[in-house]
């Protein structure tokens, strides 16, 4: 049998002679890829529908408030600002949308890579699993932070432009700026860490999103139901007139209500928001859980926030250290 002759084809392969930018460039590339993945950049139009829709959902309340303010300003003057929510109220309003955004979009960063087993390809470069997690977290955190601040910027711009004296308004309300920045960072951290930690334990994005939303609804319903305050008023009459009246308020769990209220996932950031903006809740202004937690020392809401962000972060790191890459 005659052996075949070997042939060598010149396909034009050449050694890479460009600059070797090292580990930091690989980290930056992974960060940029994460941002593009969440926003659907580089993919079809359908991939952009959800992020664009959620972004508009976050911005819409601010646009509506500013529009209302613009119509009321010629009528009510400086009192028009009393008819729309302020910076503290805005964060409470959009927190639900942000949680949904985190539940749906965060798994996009972790689940496909683990399902398709492409993590070893990332580690061919001078990257570690810690580098991978930090880049993914910062990518999602940056997007959430932009969402959080965007609505506040629109709202503050409207408040300033419709004020009778813009300089006086800025002078009287400049303290809101550091509060907005600080609280926005806290909210973005909370929205980013939890969903990413859940996504680390499954390769199916739908499962991660469903678990996050279900946990949020369940804990909120339980905590609000157990902390709901029912008040009964009694009036004592004599000779056709009221002599005295008493009001007695009770909760299903009694004195445990403030601690049960700490289980409310939506209230984790709302409670801090009230502290940062120095908001005193009046009866009926907040959820039953928030009203109950307001009775506790400030250390309790702060501690709960640390637990809800710290524990998922530790689980996320531990999970990726155990994964065989």
Coordinates of C-alpha atoms in Angstrom, one line a residue:
X1 CA 0.0 0.0 0.0
X2 CA 1.4 3.3 -1.1
X3 CA 1.8 5.9 1.7
X4 CA 0.3 9.3 1.1
X5 CA 2.6 12.2 0.8
X6 CA 2.3 14.9 3.4
X7 CA 1.6 18.5 2.5
X8 CA 2.1 21.7 4.4
X9 CA -0.2 24.6 3.8
X10 CA 0.8 28.1 4.6
X11 CA -2.4 29.6 6.2
X12 CA -0.7 32.8 7.1
X13 CA -0.6 32.3 10.9
X14 CA 1.8 34.6 12.6
X15 CA 3.0 35.1 16.2
X16 CA 1.3 38.0 18.1
X17 CA 3.8 40.8 18.1
X18 CA 1.6 43.5 19.7
X19 CA 1.7 44.9 23.2
X20 CA 0.9 42.5 26.0
X21 CA -1.2 44.5 28.4
X22 CA -1.4 41.9 31.1
X23 CA -4.0 41.1 33.8
X24 CA -5.6 44.6 34.1
X25 CA -6.5 44.6 30.4
X26 CA -8.1 41.2 30.8
X27 CA -10.1 42.5 33.8
X28 CA -11.2 45.5 31.8
X29 CA -12.2 43.3 28.8
X30 CA -14.3 41.1 31.1
X31 CA -15.9 44.2 32.7
X32 CA -16.8 45.6 29.2
X33 CA -18.2 42.3 28.1
X34 CA -20.4 42.2 31.2
X35 CA -21.8 45.7 30.5
X36 CA -22.5 44.7 26.9
X37 CA -24.2 41.5 27.9
X38 CA -26.6 43.1 30.3
X39 CA -27.5 45.9 27.9
X40 CA -27.8 43.5 24.9
X41 CA -25.1 45.4 22.9
X42 CA -23.8 43.4 20.0
X43 CA -26.9 41.2 19.9
X44 CA -30.3 41.4 18.2
X45 CA -33.0 43.8 18.9
X46 CA -34.9 41.4 21.1
X47 CA -32.0 41.3 23.6
X48 CA -32.3 45.0 24.1
X49 CA -36.1 45.1 24.8
X50 CA -35.9 44.1 28.4
X51 CA -33.0 46.3 29.6
X52 CA -34.4 49.3 27.7
X53 CA -37.9 48.7 29.0
X54 CA -36.7 48.5 32.6
X55 CA -34.6 51.6 32.2
X56 CA -37.6 53.5 31.0
X57 CA -39.6 52.1 33.9
X58 CA -37.1 53.6 36.3
X59 CA -37.0 56.9 34.6
X60 CA -40.7 57.3 33.9
X61 CA -41.7 58.2 37.5
X62 CA -39.2 61.1 37.6
X63 CA -40.4 62.3 34.2
X64 CA -44.1 62.2 35.4
X65 CA -43.3 64.0 38.6
X66 CA -41.4 66.8 36.7
X67 CA -44.2 67.1 34.2
X68 CA -46.8 67.5 37.0
X69 CA -44.5 70.0 38.6
X70 CA -44.2 72.0 35.4
X71 CA -48.0 72.2 35.2
X72 CA -48.6 73.1 38.8
X73 CA -45.8 75.6 39.1
X74 CA -47.7 78.5 37.4
X75 CA -50.6 77.8 39.7
X76 CA -49.2 76.9 43.1
X77 CA -45.8 78.5 42.8
X78 CA -43.2 77.3 45.4
X79 CA -45.9 75.2 47.0
X80 CA -46.0 72.9 43.9
X81 CA -43.1 70.8 45.3
X82 CA -45.4 69.6 48.1
X83 CA -47.6 67.7 45.5
X84 CA -44.8 65.5 44.2
X85 CA -42.4 63.0 46.0
X86 CA -39.0 64.2 47.0
X87 CA -35.6 62.4 46.7
X88 CA -36.3 60.0 49.6
X89 CA -39.7 59.1 48.2
X90 CA -38.4 58.5 44.8
X91 CA -36.0 55.8 45.9
X92 CA -38.8 54.0 47.7
X93 CA -41.0 54.1 44.6
X94 CA -38.4 52.7 42.1
X95 CA -37.0 50.1 44.5
X96 CA -39.6 47.5 43.3
X97 CA -38.5 48.1 39.6
X98 CA -34.9 47.8 40.6
X99 CA -35.4 44.5 42.4
X100 CA -37.1 43.1 39.3
X101 CA -34.3 44.4 37.1
X102 CA -31.7 42.7 39.3
X103 CA -33.7 39.4 39.4
X104 CA -34.0 39.2 35.6
X105 CA -30.7 40.7 34.4
X106 CA -28.1 39.6 37.0
X107 CA -28.3 35.9 36.0
X108 CA -27.3 36.9 32.5
X109 CA -23.8 37.5 33.7
X110 CA -23.1 34.2 35.4
X111 CA -25.5 31.5 34.3
X112 CA -24.6 31.3 30.6
X113 CA -20.8 31.1 31.3
X114 CA -21.3 28.2 33.8
X115 CA -23.9 26.4 31.6
X116 CA -21.7 26.6 28.5
X117 CA -18.6 25.7 30.6
X118 CA -16.6 28.7 29.2
X119 CA -15.0 29.7 32.5
X120 CA -11.8 27.7 31.7
X121 CA -11.4 29.9 28.6
X122 CA -11.4 33.0 30.7
X123 CA -8.7 31.5 33.0
X124 CA -6.4 30.8 30.0
X125 CA -5.5 34.4 30.4
X126 CA -3.9 35.7 33.6
X127 CA -7.3 35.8 35.4
X128 CA -8.4 34.2 38.6
X129 CA -12.0 33.3 39.7
X130 CA -11.8 36.3 42.0
X131 CA -11.0 38.6 39.1
X132 CA -13.9 37.1 37.2
X133 CA -16.4 37.8 40.0
X134 CA -15.1 41.3 40.7
X135 CA -15.4 42.2 37.0
X136 CA -18.9 40.8 36.7
X137 CA -20.0 42.5 39.9
X138 CA -18.6 45.9 38.9
X139 CA -20.3 45.6 35.5
X140 CA -23.7 45.0 37.0
X141 CA -23.2 47.4 39.9
X142 CA -22.3 50.2 37.4
X143 CA -25.4 49.7 35.3
X144 CA -27.7 49.6 38.4
X145 CA -25.9 52.7 39.8
X146 CA -26.6 54.6 36.5
X147 CA -30.3 53.5 36.7
X148 CA -30.5 54.7 40.3
X149 CA -28.9 58.1 39.7
X150 CA -30.6 58.7 36.4
X151 CA -34.1 59.2 37.8
X152 CA -32.8 61.4 40.6
X153 CA -30.9 63.6 38.2
X154 CA -34.1 64.1 36.2
X155 CA -36.1 64.8 39.3
X156 CA -33.6 67.2 40.8
X157 CA -33.2 69.1 37.5
X158 CA -37.0 69.5 37.3
X159 CA -37.1 70.8 40.9
X160 CA -34.3 73.3 40.3
X161 CA -35.6 74.6 37.0
X162 CA -39.1 75.1 38.3
X163 CA -38.0 76.8 41.5
X164 CA -38.8 80.5 41.9
X165 CA -35.1 81.2 42.7
X166 CA -32.8 78.5 41.6
X167 CA -29.9 79.7 43.7
X168 CA -32.0 79.8 46.9
X169 CA -33.3 76.3 46.2
X170 CA -29.8 74.9 45.7
X171 CA -28.6 76.7 48.9
X172 CA -31.5 75.2 50.9
X173 CA -31.4 71.7 49.5
X174 CA -27.7 71.0 48.7
X175 CA -27.6 68.5 51.6
X176 CA -29.7 66.2 49.5
X177 CA -26.9 65.7 47.0
X178 CA -24.5 63.6 49.2
X179 CA -27.6 61.7 50.6
X180 CA -28.7 60.8 47.1
X181 CA -25.2 59.7 46.1
X182 CA -24.7 57.7 49.3
X183 CA -28.1 56.0 49.3
X184 CA -27.9 55.3 45.6
X185 CA -24.6 53.4 46.2
X186 CA -26.2 51.4 49.0
X187 CA -29.2 50.5 46.9
X188 CA -27.0 49.5 43.9
X189 CA -24.9 47.2 46.1
X190 CA -27.9 45.5 47.6
X191 CA -29.6 45.0 44.1
X192 CA -26.3 43.6 42.7
X193 CA -25.0 41.2 45.4
X194 CA -28.1 39.2 46.1
X195 CA -29.2 38.3 42.6
X196 CA -25.6 37.4 41.6
X197 CA -25.3 35.1 44.6
X198 CA -28.5 33.3 43.7
X199 CA -27.3 33.0 40.0
X200 CA -24.1 31.3 41.2
X201 CA -26.1 28.3 42.3
X202 CA -27.9 27.5 39.0
X203 CA -27.2 27.4 35.3
X204 CA -30.8 28.4 34.4
X205 CA -31.5 32.1 34.3
X206 CA -35.2 31.6 34.7
X207 CA -34.8 29.6 37.9
X208 CA -32.6 32.3 39.4
X209 CA -35.1 35.1 38.5
X210 CA -38.1 33.1 39.7
X211 CA -36.4 32.3 43.0
X212 CA -35.5 35.9 43.7
X213 CA -38.9 37.3 42.9
X214 CA -40.7 34.6 44.8
X215 CA -38.5 35.1 47.9
X216 CA -39.1 38.9 47.7
X217 CA -42.9 38.4 47.4
X218 CA -43.0 35.8 50.1
X219 CA -41.0 37.6 52.7
X220 CA -42.7 40.9 52.1
X221 CA -46.2 39.3 52.4
X222 CA -45.3 37.5 55.6
X223 CA -43.6 40.4 57.3
X224 CA -46.4 42.9 56.3
X225 CA -49.1 40.5 57.4
X226 CA -47.6 39.9 60.8
X227 CA -46.8 43.5 61.4
X228 CA -50.1 45.0 60.3
X229 CA -51.5 47.2 63.1
X230 CA -55.2 47.1 63.8
X231 CA -56.5 50.0 65.9
X232 CA -59.8 50.1 67.7
X233 CA -61.2 53.4 69.0
X234 CA -63.7 53.6 71.9
X235 CA -65.6 56.6 73.0
X236 CA -67.3 57.1 76.3
X237 CA -70.5 59.2 76.2
X238 CA -72.3 61.0 79.0
X239 CA -75.3 63.2 78.7
X240 CA -75.1 63.1 74.9
X241 CA -71.5 64.3 74.7
X242 CA -68.1 62.6 74.4
X243 CA -66.3 62.4 77.8
X244 CA -63.2 60.6 76.6
X245 CA -62.0 58.3 73.9
X246 CA -59.3 55.7 73.7
X247 CA -57.5 54.0 70.9
X248 CA -55.9 50.6 71.2
X249 CA -53.6 49.2 68.5
X250 CA -52.6 45.6 68.3
X251 CA -50.4 43.4 66.0
X252 CA -50.7 39.7 65.4
X253 CA -47.2 39.0 66.8
X254 CA -47.3 41.7 69.5
X255 CA -43.9 43.1 70.6
X256 CA -42.1 40.9 68.1
X257 CA -43.5 43.0 65.2
X258 CA -40.5 45.3 64.8
X259 CA -38.1 42.3 64.5
X260 CA -40.4 40.5 62.1
X261 CA -40.5 43.6 60.0
X262 CA -36.8 43.3 59.4
X263 CA -37.5 40.2 57.2
X264 CA -39.1 42.5 54.6
X265 CA -36.7 42.4 51.6
X266 CA -38.1 45.6 50.1
X267 CA -37.7 47.3 53.5
X268 CA -34.0 46.6 53.7
X269 CA -33.1 49.7 51.7
X270 CA -36.3 51.6 52.5
X271 CA -35.4 51.6 56.2
X272 CA -31.9 52.9 55.5
X273 CA -33.4 55.5 53.1
X274 CA -35.6 56.9 55.9
X275 CA -32.5 57.1 58.1
X276 CA -30.3 58.8 55.5
X277 CA -32.9 61.4 54.5
X278 CA -34.1 61.8 58.1
X279 CA -37.7 60.8 57.3
X280 CA -40.2 60.4 60.2
X281 CA -43.0 58.1 59.1
X282 CA -46.5 59.2 59.9
X283 CA -49.2 56.6 60.5
X284 CA -50.2 55.2 57.1
X285 CA -47.3 56.6 55.1
X286 CA -45.2 53.5 55.0
X287 CA -45.7 49.8 54.8
X288 CA -46.6 47.9 58.0
X289 CA -43.1 46.5 58.2
X290 CA -41.5 49.9 57.8
X291 CA -43.7 51.4 60.5
X292 CA -42.8 48.6 62.9
X293 CA -39.0 48.8 62.2
X294 CA -39.1 52.5 62.8
X295 CA -39.7 51.6 66.5
X296 CA -36.2 50.0 66.7
X297 CA -32.8 51.5 67.2
X298 CA -31.0 52.5 63.9
X299 CA -28.4 49.8 64.5
X300 CA -31.0 47.1 63.6
X301 CA -31.7 48.2 60.0
X302 CA -28.0 48.8 59.5
X303 CA -27.2 45.4 60.8
X304 CA -29.8 43.8 58.6
X305 CA -28.4 45.5 55.5
X306 CA -24.9 44.3 56.3
X307 CA -26.2 40.8 56.6
X308 CA -28.3 40.9 53.4
X309 CA -25.3 42.1 51.5
X310 CA -22.4 40.5 53.3
X311 CA -23.7 36.9 53.5
X312 CA -24.6 36.7 49.8
X313 CA -21.2 38.1 48.9
X314 CA -19.5 35.4 51.0
X315 CA -21.6 32.7 49.5
X316 CA -20.8 34.0 46.0
X317 CA -17.1 33.9 46.6
X318 CA -17.2 30.5 48.3
X319 CA -19.3 29.1 45.5
X320 CA -16.8 30.1 42.8
X321 CA -13.8 28.8 44.8
X322 CA -15.5 25.4 44.9
X323 CA -16.4 25.3 41.2
X324 CA -13.9 23.1 39.3
X325 CA -12.7 25.3 36.5

